[in-house]
Amino acid sequence: MKKERKEARKIGVDKRFLAVTYGCQMNEHDSEILSGFLEDMGYTQTNELQEADVFIINTCAIRQKAEEKVYGRLGALKKLKKERPEMIIGICGCMVQQRKVAEKIEKRYPHVDLIFGTHNLHKFPELLQEALESRKTVLDIWPRRGGVVEDLPKLRKDGLKAWVSITYGCNNFCAYCIVPYVRGREQSRKMENIIAEVEGLAAEGYKEVTLLGQNVNSYGKDLSEKFTFARLLENLDNIEGLKRIRYMTSHPRDFTWELVEVIRNSLKVCEHFHLPLQAGSNKILEKMNRGYAREHYLELVNYIRELIPQASITTDFIVGFPGETEKDFADTLDMVEKVRFNAAFTFLYSPRKGTAAATMPEQLTEEKKKDRIYRLIESQNKISREINDKLKGEGLEVLVEGISREEPAGVVLTGRTRTNKIVNFKGKKELLGKLVQVRITEPKTWSLYGEIID
Ligand code: 5AD
Ligand code: SF4
């Protein structure tokens, strides 16, 4: 794919870059693209801020805490920029796609050279060049018109697992969520481009791909009828060499029964369903604009378990959405008991300026939110542990992904099951990148310990 791009200007020879990323996998993947551009320009990657000629912070806006961390980091960079004025400091991603935030950074942190949002990643080489040549802050957060830009370079972390974008943006406008405002409307990549990218990855030796989108289930709705997420999975399932296909994130409203069947019939699509429920009360789900009721969610879970009994189901919960009463929260705890999730990511509701929920009445105190999240975590942990305990003695397929630690008695390897559970076990380093069978000997709440079956 690289060959079709314009030859990059080699302005970074003998220079180094560092990119740090906050937030989700989409952001991590965007950083791989930025790193790919920088590498094409001749820059080499470093882990040391002190020796970086270009330092990029890729930001997240999903919760207030993520933004606070970035402001702290920007403040601390002032001294470094004074010592090394030739260094370029860039900030990008969801946080600065909010115009007010970008303007605040431009004003209050003049040592930042480059501010750019999520829409114009493909323009990064030009913007960097401009920042190097001008003495003013370069700001580019304006939405771009036109389709998806293909053939961007990517500097991927390992040769084993890769992220592949399938859609950008989101049309859902869940009442709490900033994403549609900072990532724009949903746009799908053409199926042939996704297939070509995954084929290329498999040919390079990649074993696993994770398809990325804010709502992967609505893949293709902006293309034509024949392009659905189910068709995409069927096509990718045939790619030789590839062993596992994952995807995130799903929307329970758009997850069709047909899709469950396609996953059951596929060889490579993993039996892991991450289905963010967010809340257990129908009143709160409606206020959140989620578009489904708890009954629909339970039906979907039942169908998944009927067709794929070994499937793992995980979720996201937001605790303390405006107007959430103790009774509503009891409905969330009730869903935890009814569904018996393998694991749940739990978040305190964080008001985001510009979203519908931020101005809703009956905002909860932090104290109340925290009390509820502790109770939720306790309840979920108990279930996660009970589910994992049942795996004792079972043999599971594990993709060996890395080294957990090296002990005098041997190397402890780490990998994941198809159901996305982390498994640690003793084994030789040569097994890295291989699929092995591991018998579970010691289940824990968030991971499993086991031994290789010869
Ligand atoms: N406050 C708290 N959590 C949020 N999420 C999204 N927006 C907010 C917010 N304003 C959570 C949702 C989503 C996950 C990625 O982040 O649970 O699924
Ligand atoms: Fe946000 Fe809802 Fe879109 Fe997910 S589906 S990115 S929670 S608006």
Tab-separated table of C-alpha atoms and ligand atoms in Angstrom:
chain	number	residue	atom	x	y	z
A	1	MET	CA	0.000	0.000	0.000
A	2	LYS	CA	2.835	2.314	0.864
A	3	LYS	CA	4.045	2.576	-2.721
A	4	GLU	CA	1.038	4.652	-3.823
A	5	ARG	CA	1.836	7.490	-1.449
A	6	LYS	CA	3.805	10.542	-2.423
A	7	GLU	CA	7.482	10.280	-1.490
A	8	ALA	CA	7.808	11.818	1.974
A	9	ARG	CA	10.215	14.698	2.521
A	10	LYS	CA	13.054	13.358	4.639
A	11	ILE	CA	13.124	16.201	7.123
A	12	GLY	CA	13.610	13.951	10.133
A	13	VAL	CA	16.851	12.162	9.330
A	14	ASP	CA	18.970	11.869	12.535
A	15	LYS	CA	16.030	13.218	14.525
A	16	ARG	CA	13.775	11.509	17.037
A	17	PHE	CA	10.107	11.519	17.925
A	18	LEU	CA	7.938	10.457	20.815
A	19	ALA	CA	4.150	10.092	20.670
A	20	VAL	CA	2.090	9.463	23.810
A	21	THR	CA	-1.519	8.405	23.603
A	22	TYR	CA	-4.467	8.763	25.926
A	23	GLY	CA	-7.789	7.022	25.457
A	24	CYS	CA	-9.143	4.223	23.342
A	25	GLN	CA	-7.850	1.890	20.625
A	26	MET	CA	-8.878	4.336	17.877
A	27	ASN	CA	-6.517	6.858	19.376
A	28	GLU	CA	-3.781	4.251	19.706
A	29	HIS	CA	-4.302	3.450	16.056
A	30	ASP	CA	-4.199	7.139	15.070
A	31	SER	CA	-0.858	7.339	16.867
A	32	GLU	CA	0.376	4.426	14.777
A	33	ILE	CA	-0.505	6.497	11.694
A	34	LEU	CA	1.283	9.616	13.020
A	35	SER	CA	4.294	7.467	13.868
A	36	GLY	CA	4.151	5.983	10.360
A	37	PHE	CA	4.267	9.472	8.832
A	38	LEU	CA	7.184	10.458	11.066
A	39	GLU	CA	9.092	7.311	10.178
A	40	ASP	CA	8.498	8.004	6.468
A	41	MET	CA	10.023	11.447	7.028
A	42	GLY	CA	13.160	9.857	8.460
A	43	TYR	CA	12.477	10.283	12.187
A	44	THR	CA	13.235	7.430	14.582
A	45	GLN	CA	11.172	6.592	17.646
A	46	THR	CA	12.471	7.206	21.168
A	47	ASN	CA	11.036	6.593	24.625
A	48	GLU	CA	12.954	9.526	26.116
A	49	LEU	CA	11.220	12.890	26.109
A	50	GLN	CA	14.571	14.598	26.722
A	51	GLU	CA	15.914	13.521	23.348
A	52	ALA	CA	12.719	13.961	21.286
A	53	ASP	CA	12.795	16.536	18.481
A	54	VAL	CA	9.071	16.071	17.949
A	55	PHE	CA	6.769	15.299	20.853
A	56	ILE	CA	3.104	14.579	20.130
A	57	ILE	CA	0.360	14.128	22.695
A	58	ASN	CA	-2.686	12.351	21.288
A	59	THR	CA	-5.576	13.219	23.586
A	60	CYS	CA	-8.897	11.785	24.740
A	61	ALA	CA	-12.035	13.732	25.681
A	62	ILE	CA	-14.340	11.000	26.901
A	63	ARG	CA	-14.095	11.959	30.579
A	64	GLN	CA	-12.962	15.093	32.395
A	65	LYS	CA	-10.094	13.243	34.100
A	66	ALA	CA	-8.453	12.451	30.772
A	67	GLU	CA	-8.415	16.162	29.909
A	68	GLU	CA	-7.024	17.214	33.287
A	69	LYS	CA	-4.062	14.889	32.854
A	70	VAL	CA	-3.222	16.536	29.529
A	71	TYR	CA	-3.329	20.071	30.945
A	72	GLY	CA	-0.953	18.942	33.705
A	73	ARG	CA	1.408	17.514	31.125
A	74	LEU	CA	1.305	20.640	28.924
A	75	GLY	CA	2.165	22.851	31.898
A	76	ALA	CA	5.163	20.704	32.740
A	77	LEU	CA	6.509	21.011	29.167
A	78	LYS	CA	7.066	24.774	29.406
A	79	LYS	CA	10.494	24.391	31.009
A	80	LEU	CA	11.688	21.839	28.454
A	81	LYS	CA	10.644	24.052	25.543
A	82	LYS	CA	12.621	26.935	27.054
A	83	GLU	CA	15.730	24.765	27.243
A	84	ARG	CA	15.231	23.333	23.743
A	85	PRO	CA	13.270	25.879	21.668
A	86	GLU	CA	13.875	23.953	18.441
A	87	MET	CA	11.784	21.045	19.730
A	88	ILE	CA	8.260	20.725	18.268
A	89	ILE	CA	5.431	20.092	20.719
A	90	GLY	CA	2.214	18.938	19.091
A	91	ILE	CA	-1.165	18.107	20.543
A	92	CYS	CA	-3.899	16.290	18.656
A	93	GLY	CA	-6.927	14.051	19.050
A	94	CYS	CA	-10.424	14.313	20.484
A	95	MET	CA	-9.744	16.869	23.212
A	96	VAL	CA	-8.470	19.544	20.843
A	97	GLN	CA	-11.187	18.839	18.284
A	98	GLN	CA	-13.376	20.864	20.674
A	99	ARG	CA	-12.836	24.397	19.385
A	100	LYS	CA	-12.928	26.036	22.823
A	101	VAL	CA	-10.272	23.688	24.154
A	102	ALA	CA	-8.017	24.256	21.127
A	103	GLU	CA	-8.307	28.025	21.549
A	104	LYS	CA	-7.590	27.772	25.275
A	105	ILE	CA	-4.436	25.750	24.621
A	106	GLU	CA	-3.286	28.188	21.939
A	107	LYS	CA	-3.692	31.072	24.392
A	108	ARG	CA	-2.505	29.588	27.664
A	109	TYR	CA	0.242	27.236	26.483
A	110	PRO	CA	2.136	29.225	23.825
A	111	HIS	CA	4.985	26.691	23.927
A	112	VAL	CA	2.729	24.306	21.974
A	113	ASP	CA	3.684	24.537	18.267
A	114	LEU	CA	1.033	22.417	16.636
A	115	ILE	CA	-2.644	21.768	17.441
A	116	PHE	CA	-4.652	19.505	15.174
A	117	GLY	CA	-7.856	17.510	15.539
A	118	THR	CA	-9.117	14.126	14.477
A	119	HIS	CA	-10.295	15.034	10.967
A	120	ASN	CA	-7.035	15.941	9.329
A	121	LEU	CA	-4.583	13.282	10.350
A	122	HIS	CA	-3.586	12.826	6.697
A	123	LYS	CA	-2.344	16.430	6.625
A	124	PHE	CA	0.118	15.851	9.460
A	125	PRO	CA	3.341	16.038	7.353
A	126	GLU	CA	2.256	19.411	5.924
A	127	LEU	CA	1.280	20.731	9.344
A	128	LEU	CA	4.552	19.627	10.882
A	129	GLN	CA	6.484	21.298	8.089
A	130	GLU	CA	4.526	24.491	8.674
A	131	ALA	CA	5.220	24.349	12.428
A	132	LEU	CA	8.935	23.912	11.761
A	133	GLU	CA	9.006	26.913	9.435
A	134	SER	CA	6.704	29.350	11.241
A	135	ARG	CA	7.157	30.885	14.652
A	136	LYS	CA	3.451	30.837	15.422
A	137	THR	CA	1.277	28.014	16.707
A	138	VAL	CA	-0.190	26.041	13.800
A	139	LEU	CA	-3.853	25.257	14.428
A	140	ASP	CA	-5.941	22.938	12.238
A	141	ILE	CA	-9.113	21.472	13.648
A	142	TRP	CA	-11.508	22.287	10.825
A	143	PRO	CA	-13.738	19.469	9.606
A	144	ARG	CA	-12.807	18.017	6.262
A	145	ARG	CA	-15.295	17.267	3.517
A	146	GLY	CA	-15.031	14.217	1.284
A	147	GLY	CA	-14.628	10.506	1.854
A	148	VAL	CA	-12.237	8.398	3.837
A	149	VAL	CA	-8.555	8.964	3.068
A	150	GLU	CA	-6.837	5.662	2.311
A	151	ASP	CA	-3.206	4.542	2.165
A	152	LEU	CA	-1.972	6.255	5.299
A	153	PRO	CA	1.296	4.875	6.667
A	154	LYS	CA	1.196	2.914	9.949
A	155	LEU	CA	3.926	2.062	12.413
A	156	ARG	CA	2.428	-0.930	14.190
A	157	LYS	CA	3.706	-2.059	17.572
A	158	ASP	CA	4.249	-5.736	16.933
A	159	GLY	CA	4.050	-8.182	14.069
A	160	LEU	CA	1.351	-10.254	15.714
A	161	LYS	CA	-1.806	-8.223	16.393
A	162	ALA	CA	-3.041	-5.244	14.384
A	163	TRP	CA	-5.823	-2.725	14.593
A	164	VAL	CA	-7.732	-2.027	11.382
A	165	SER	CA	-10.236	0.825	11.146
A	166	ILE	CA	-13.499	-0.021	9.426
A	167	THR	CA	-15.608	3.029	10.299
A	168	TYR	CA	-14.863	6.528	11.527
A	169	GLY	CA	-17.169	8.739	13.589
A	170	CYS	CA	-20.555	8.044	15.132
A	171	ASN	CA	-24.172	8.991	14.381
A	172	ASN	CA	-25.692	7.896	17.673
A	173	PHE	CA	-25.492	10.877	19.976
A	174	CYS	CA	-25.819	8.980	23.228
A	175	ALA	CA	-26.694	11.759	25.662
A	176	TYR	CA	-23.474	11.509	27.709
A	177	CYS	CA	-21.005	11.077	24.851
A	178	ILE	CA	-18.652	13.599	23.279
A	179	VAL	CA	-17.500	11.268	20.481
A	180	PRO	CA	-19.958	12.347	17.724
A	181	TYR	CA	-18.889	15.958	18.305
A	182	VAL	CA	-15.173	15.283	18.046
A	183	ARG	CA	-15.070	12.437	15.528
A	184	GLY	CA	-17.866	13.566	13.220
A	185	ARG	CA	-20.478	11.537	11.342
A	186	GLU	CA	-20.132	7.874	10.549
A	187	GLN	CA	-18.098	6.998	7.464
A	188	SER	CA	-17.299	3.460	6.421
A	189	ARG	CA	-14.193	2.355	4.587
A	190	LYS	CA	-14.860	0.440	1.384
A	191	MET	CA	-14.919	-3.282	1.959
A	192	GLU	CA	-12.274	-3.967	-0.698
A	193	ASN	CA	-9.831	-1.625	1.045
A	194	ILE	CA	-10.346	-3.314	4.404
A	195	ILE	CA	-9.934	-6.767	2.872
A	196	ALA	CA	-6.767	-5.675	1.070
A	197	GLU	CA	-5.315	-4.282	4.301
A	198	VAL	CA	-6.083	-7.448	6.270
A	199	GLU	CA	-4.723	-9.657	3.464
A	200	GLY	CA	-1.534	-7.601	3.533
A	201	LEU	CA	-1.266	-8.011	7.297
A	202	ALA	CA	-1.822	-11.767	7.117
A	203	ALA	CA	0.853	-12.015	4.398
A	204	GLU	CA	3.253	-10.152	6.713
A	205	GLY	CA	2.598	-12.756	9.402
A	206	TYR	CA	0.027	-11.004	11.580
A	207	LYS	CA	-2.143	-13.529	13.403
A	208	GLU	CA	-4.905	-11.336	14.798
A	209	VAL	CA	-6.784	-8.245	13.672
A	210	THR	CA	-9.147	-6.081	15.685
A	211	LEU	CA	-11.611	-4.174	13.535
A	212	LEU	CA	-12.181	-0.698	14.919
A	213	GLY	CA	-15.185	1.610	14.820
A	214	GLN	CA	-17.348	3.507	17.292
A	215	ASN	CA	-20.245	1.282	16.268
A	216	VAL	CA	-18.951	-1.555	14.095
A	217	ASN	CA	-22.433	-3.045	13.704
A	218	SER	CA	-23.518	-0.127	11.562
A	219	TYR	CA	-20.620	-0.702	9.168
A	220	GLY	CA	-21.662	-0.073	5.572
A	221	LYS	CA	-24.924	1.761	6.263
A	222	ASP	CA	-23.470	4.787	4.460
A	223	LEU	CA	-22.270	2.618	1.542
A	224	SER	CA	-24.718	0.312	-0.205
A	225	GLU	CA	-26.980	-2.415	1.083
A	226	LYS	CA	-24.696	-5.283	0.277
A	227	PHE	CA	-21.982	-4.031	2.633
A	228	THR	CA	-22.892	-5.116	6.136
A	229	PHE	CA	-20.689	-5.958	9.086
A	230	ALA	CA	-21.788	-9.594	8.806
A	231	ARG	CA	-20.630	-9.723	5.128
A	232	LEU	CA	-17.341	-8.095	6.063
A	233	LEU	CA	-16.687	-10.741	8.728
A	234	GLU	CA	-17.545	-13.538	6.279
A	235	ASN	CA	-15.049	-12.168	3.768
A	236	LEU	CA	-12.275	-11.702	6.310
A	237	ASP	CA	-12.839	-15.179	7.700
A	238	ASN	CA	-11.465	-16.632	4.449
A	239	ILE	CA	-8.104	-14.891	4.623
A	240	GLU	CA	-5.324	-17.399	4.782
A	241	GLY	CA	-2.802	-17.194	7.610
A	242	LEU	CA	-4.976	-15.040	9.826
A	243	LYS	CA	-6.027	-16.845	13.022
A	244	ARG	CA	-8.248	-14.488	14.960
A	245	ILE	CA	-10.655	-11.653	14.229
A	246	ARG	CA	-11.902	-9.300	16.941
A	247	TYR	CA	-13.904	-6.094	16.682
A	248	MET	CA	-14.912	-3.160	18.808
A	249	THR	CA	-17.148	-1.513	19.742
A	250	SER	CA	-20.568	-3.064	19.235
A	251	HIS	CA	-23.877	-1.377	19.869
A	252	PRO	CA	-26.497	-3.717	21.412
A	253	ARG	CA	-29.233	-2.017	19.364
A	254	ASP	CA	-27.541	-2.811	16.045
A	255	PHE	CA	-26.193	-6.294	16.840
A	256	THR	CA	-28.383	-8.470	14.634
A	257	TRP	CA	-29.356	-12.079	15.197
A	258	GLU	CA	-27.875	-12.795	11.756
A	259	LEU	CA	-24.540	-11.460	12.972
A	260	VAL	CA	-24.564	-13.908	15.888
A	261	GLU	CA	-25.148	-16.713	13.367
A	262	VAL	CA	-22.322	-15.515	11.117
A	263	ILE	CA	-19.971	-15.444	14.112
A	264	ARG	CA	-21.060	-18.925	15.175
A	265	ASN	CA	-20.347	-20.215	11.646
A	266	SER	CA	-17.005	-18.463	11.266
A	267	LEU	CA	-13.663	-20.020	12.091
A	268	LYS	CA	-11.708	-16.953	13.050
A	269	VAL	CA	-14.118	-14.497	14.631
A	270	CYS	CA	-13.526	-14.878	18.363
A	271	GLU	CA	-16.257	-15.879	20.804
A	272	HIS	CA	-16.034	-12.645	22.730
A	273	PHE	CA	-18.893	-10.149	22.729
A	274	HIS	CA	-18.205	-6.729	24.172
A	275	LEU	CA	-21.674	-5.209	24.405
A	276	PRO	CA	-21.750	-1.924	26.331
A	277	LEU	CA	-24.986	-1.931	28.340
A	278	GLN	CA	-24.273	1.375	30.170
A	279	ALA	CA	-27.225	1.078	32.580
A	280	GLY	CA	-29.802	-1.476	33.692
A	281	SER	CA	-32.831	0.769	34.069
A	282	ASN	CA	-35.058	1.381	31.069
A	283	LYS	CA	-35.719	4.919	32.250
A	284	ILE	CA	-31.978	5.711	32.269
A	285	LEU	CA	-31.368	3.888	28.968
A	286	GLU	CA	-34.007	6.073	27.394
A	287	LYS	CA	-32.547	9.252	28.859
A	288	MET	CA	-29.168	8.109	27.552
A	289	ASN	CA	-30.692	7.743	24.058
A	290	ARG	CA	-29.338	4.229	23.757
A	291	GLY	CA	-32.185	2.935	21.611
A	292	TYR	CA	-32.765	-0.411	23.382
A	293	ALA	CA	-34.428	-1.682	26.530
A	294	ARG	CA	-33.038	-4.143	29.056
A	295	GLU	CA	-35.411	-6.825	27.682
A	296	HIS	CA	-33.842	-6.532	24.213
A	297	TYR	CA	-30.370	-6.801	25.706
A	298	LEU	CA	-31.319	-9.947	27.629
A	299	GLU	CA	-32.814	-11.517	24.492
A	300	LEU	CA	-29.621	-10.824	22.566
A	301	VAL	CA	-27.479	-12.330	25.338
A	302	ASN	CA	-29.725	-15.401	25.454
A	303	TYR	CA	-29.436	-15.887	21.707
A	304	ILE	CA	-25.642	-15.574	21.849
A	305	ARG	CA	-25.452	-18.124	24.681
A	306	GLU	CA	-27.856	-20.480	22.897
A	307	LEU	CA	-25.740	-20.481	19.720
A	308	ILE	CA	-22.290	-20.095	21.267
A	309	PRO	CA	-22.377	-21.473	24.838
A	310	GLN	CA	-18.666	-20.868	25.442
A	311	ALA	CA	-18.922	-17.153	24.494
A	312	SER	CA	-17.679	-14.546	26.912
A	313	ILE	CA	-19.730	-11.396	27.304
A	314	THR	CA	-18.257	-8.169	28.652
A	315	THR	CA	-19.719	-4.704	29.021
A	316	ASP	CA	-19.306	-1.037	29.959
A	317	PHE	CA	-21.350	0.671	32.676
A	318	ILE	CA	-21.766	4.346	33.432
A	319	VAL	CA	-22.698	4.933	37.041
A	320	GLY	CA	-24.502	8.052	38.260
A	321	PHE	CA	-26.077	9.348	35.056
A	322	PRO	CA	-28.295	12.387	35.813
A	323	GLY	CA	-31.545	11.329	37.495
A	324	GLU	CA	-30.289	7.834	38.423
A	325	THR	CA	-32.156	6.866	41.589
A	326	GLU	CA	-31.281	4.083	43.991
A	327	LYS	CA	-34.009	2.044	42.293
A	328	ASP	CA	-32.467	2.639	38.833
A	329	PHE	CA	-29.105	1.596	40.181
A	330	ALA	CA	-30.709	-1.564	41.628
A	331	ASP	CA	-31.761	-2.354	38.031
A	332	THR	CA	-28.095	-2.140	36.983
A	333	LEU	CA	-27.100	-4.558	39.770
A	334	ASP	CA	-29.968	-6.787	38.703
A	335	MET	CA	-28.641	-6.912	35.108
A	336	VAL	CA	-25.215	-7.863	36.458
A	337	GLU	CA	-26.850	-10.833	38.213
A	338	LYS	CA	-29.058	-11.755	35.265
A	339	VAL	CA	-26.465	-11.564	32.496
A	340	ARG	CA	-23.470	-12.744	34.543
A	341	PHE	CA	-20.878	-10.820	32.527
A	342	ASN	CA	-17.362	-12.160	32.329
A	343	ALA	CA	-16.100	-8.665	33.076
A	344	ALA	CA	-17.296	-5.061	33.098
A	345	PHE	CA	-15.566	-1.708	32.652
A	346	THR	CA	-17.179	0.720	35.056
A	347	PHE	CA	-17.088	4.514	34.763
A	348	LEU	CA	-18.329	7.362	36.914
A	349	TYR	CA	-20.559	9.581	34.814
A	350	SER	CA	-18.540	12.627	33.737
A	351	PRO	CA	-20.470	15.608	32.310
A	352	ARG	CA	-19.078	16.717	28.936
A	353	LYS	CA	-19.809	20.227	27.746
A	354	GLY	CA	-21.944	20.264	24.617
A	355	THR	CA	-23.622	16.900	25.236
A	356	ALA	CA	-27.322	16.615	26.114
A	357	ALA	CA	-26.725	15.076	29.538
A	358	ALA	CA	-24.389	17.831	30.750
A	359	THR	CA	-27.294	20.217	31.259
A	360	MET	CA	-29.843	17.678	32.500
A	361	PRO	CA	-31.239	18.317	35.976
A	362	GLU	CA	-30.578	15.993	38.929
A	363	GLN	CA	-26.824	15.648	38.519
A	364	LEU	CA	-25.472	13.321	41.213
A	365	THR	CA	-22.748	14.107	43.730
A	366	GLU	CA	-19.345	12.466	43.298
A	367	GLU	CA	-19.865	10.826	46.674
A	368	LYS	CA	-23.053	9.111	45.559
A	369	LYS	CA	-21.515	8.023	42.244
A	370	LYS	CA	-18.489	6.569	44.023
A	371	ASP	CA	-20.600	4.684	46.551
A	372	ARG	CA	-22.526	3.075	43.689
A	373	ILE	CA	-19.496	2.224	41.567
A	374	TYR	CA	-17.845	0.420	44.507
A	375	ARG	CA	-20.972	-1.679	44.993
A	376	LEU	CA	-21.142	-2.432	41.276
A	377	ILE	CA	-17.485	-3.457	41.087
A	378	GLU	CA	-17.849	-5.708	44.112
A	379	SER	CA	-20.863	-7.445	42.657
A	380	GLN	CA	-19.215	-7.910	39.224
A	381	ASN	CA	-15.888	-9.123	40.650
A	382	LYS	CA	-17.637	-11.897	42.530
A	383	ILE	CA	-19.264	-13.095	39.302
A	384	SER	CA	-16.062	-12.775	37.228
A	385	ARG	CA	-14.290	-14.946	39.781
A	386	GLU	CA	-17.067	-17.556	39.874
A	387	ILE	CA	-17.040	-17.819	36.066
A	388	ASN	CA	-13.255	-18.113	35.951
A	389	ASP	CA	-13.225	-20.723	38.739
A	390	LYS	CA	-15.315	-23.004	36.525
A	391	LEU	CA	-12.507	-22.972	33.934
A	392	LYS	CA	-10.158	-24.874	36.252
A	393	GLY	CA	-8.897	-28.001	34.520
A	394	GLU	CA	-10.078	-26.915	31.056
A	395	GLY	CA	-7.754	-26.814	28.035
A	396	LEU	CA	-7.984	-23.520	26.110
A	397	GLU	CA	-6.407	-22.173	22.918
A	398	VAL	CA	-4.051	-19.290	23.721
A	399	LEU	CA	-2.257	-16.952	21.315
A	400	VAL	CA	1.131	-16.305	22.932
A	401	GLU	CA	1.493	-12.534	22.894
A	402	GLY	CA	4.405	-11.690	25.150
A	403	ILE	CA	6.607	-12.361	28.133
A	404	SER	CA	4.962	-11.640	31.470
A	405	ARG	CA	8.174	-12.008	33.497
A	406	GLU	CA	11.404	-13.971	33.645
A	407	GLU	CA	11.920	-15.992	36.823
A	408	PRO	CA	14.952	-18.074	37.843
A	409	ALA	CA	12.750	-21.133	37.273
A	410	GLY	CA	11.850	-20.074	33.705
A	411	VAL	CA	10.003	-17.625	31.511
A	412	VAL	CA	6.352	-16.813	32.210
A	413	LEU	CA	4.536	-16.190	28.934
A	414	THR	CA	1.286	-14.313	28.533
A	415	GLY	CA	-1.470	-14.597	25.967
A	416	ARG	CA	-5.204	-14.496	25.445
A	417	THR	CA	-7.919	-17.058	24.904
A	418	ARG	CA	-10.378	-16.597	22.064
A	419	THR	CA	-12.775	-15.342	24.740
A	420	ASN	CA	-10.241	-12.568	25.488
A	421	LYS	CA	-9.076	-13.824	28.867
A	422	ILE	CA	-5.465	-13.269	29.843
A	423	VAL	CA	-3.571	-16.491	30.566
A	424	ASN	CA	-0.078	-16.679	32.101
A	425	PHE	CA	1.951	-19.875	31.935
A	426	LYS	CA	5.539	-21.116	31.872
A	427	GLY	CA	7.006	-21.779	28.437
A	428	LYS	CA	9.836	-21.171	26.007
A	429	LYS	CA	10.281	-17.803	24.313
A	430	GLU	CA	10.138	-19.538	20.924
A	431	LEU	CA	6.398	-19.932	21.450
A	432	LEU	CA	5.844	-16.185	21.009
A	433	GLY	CA	3.323	-15.636	18.223
A	434	LYS	CA	2.138	-19.270	18.273
A	435	LEU	CA	-1.204	-20.788	19.187
A	436	VAL	CA	-0.875	-23.265	22.074
A	437	GLN	CA	-3.227	-25.297	24.261
A	438	VAL	CA	-3.062	-24.391	27.941
A	439	ARG	CA	-4.719	-26.202	30.849
A	440	ILE	CA	-6.046	-23.777	33.458
A	441	THR	CA	-4.654	-24.559	36.900
A	442	GLU	CA	-5.312	-21.381	38.879
A	443	PRO	CA	-8.139	-19.033	37.951
A	444	LYS	CA	-8.122	-15.483	39.322
A	445	THR	CA	-10.610	-12.632	38.947
A	446	TRP	CA	-8.956	-10.864	35.974
A	447	SER	CA	-6.596	-13.511	34.635
A	448	LEU	CA	-5.894	-17.215	34.578
A	449	TYR	CA	-2.778	-19.251	35.301
A	450	GLY	CA	-2.111	-22.496	33.523
A	451	GLU	CA	0.321	-24.981	32.034
A	452	ILE	CA	1.005	-25.939	28.450
A	453	ILE	CA	-0.542	-29.190	27.273
A	454	ASP	CA	2.150	-31.114	25.363
B	1	5AD	N1	-18.865	9.685	31.392
B	1	5AD	C1	-18.498	8.455	31.804
B	1	5AD	N2	-18.258	7.431	30.971
B	1	5AD	C2	-18.407	7.650	29.658
B	1	5AD	N3	-18.254	6.840	28.592
B	1	5AD	C3	-18.512	7.550	27.476
B	1	5AD	N4	-18.819	8.826	27.790
B	1	5AD	C4	-18.778	8.913	29.155
B	1	5AD	C5	-19.006	9.960	30.076
B	1	5AD	N5	-19.369	11.165	29.687
B	1	5AD	C6	-17.926	5.413	28.713
B	1	5AD	C7	-19.018	4.512	28.111
B	1	5AD	C8	-18.365	3.996	26.874
B	1	5AD	C9	-16.907	3.938	27.293
B	1	5AD	C10	-15.923	3.853	26.187
B	1	5AD	O1	-16.737	5.140	28.011
B	1	5AD	O2	-19.277	3.460	29.003
B	1	5AD	O3	-18.873	2.729	26.468
B	2	SF4	FE1	-20.544	7.573	22.063
B	2	SF4	FE2	-22.880	6.276	21.854
B	2	SF4	FE3	-21.385	6.755	19.649
B	2	SF4	FE4	-20.546	4.961	21.476
B	2	SF4	S1	-22.414	4.793	20.225
B	2	SF4	S2	-19.295	6.566	20.493
B	2	SF4	S3	-21.259	5.862	23.391
B	2	SF4	S4	-22.370	8.283	20.932
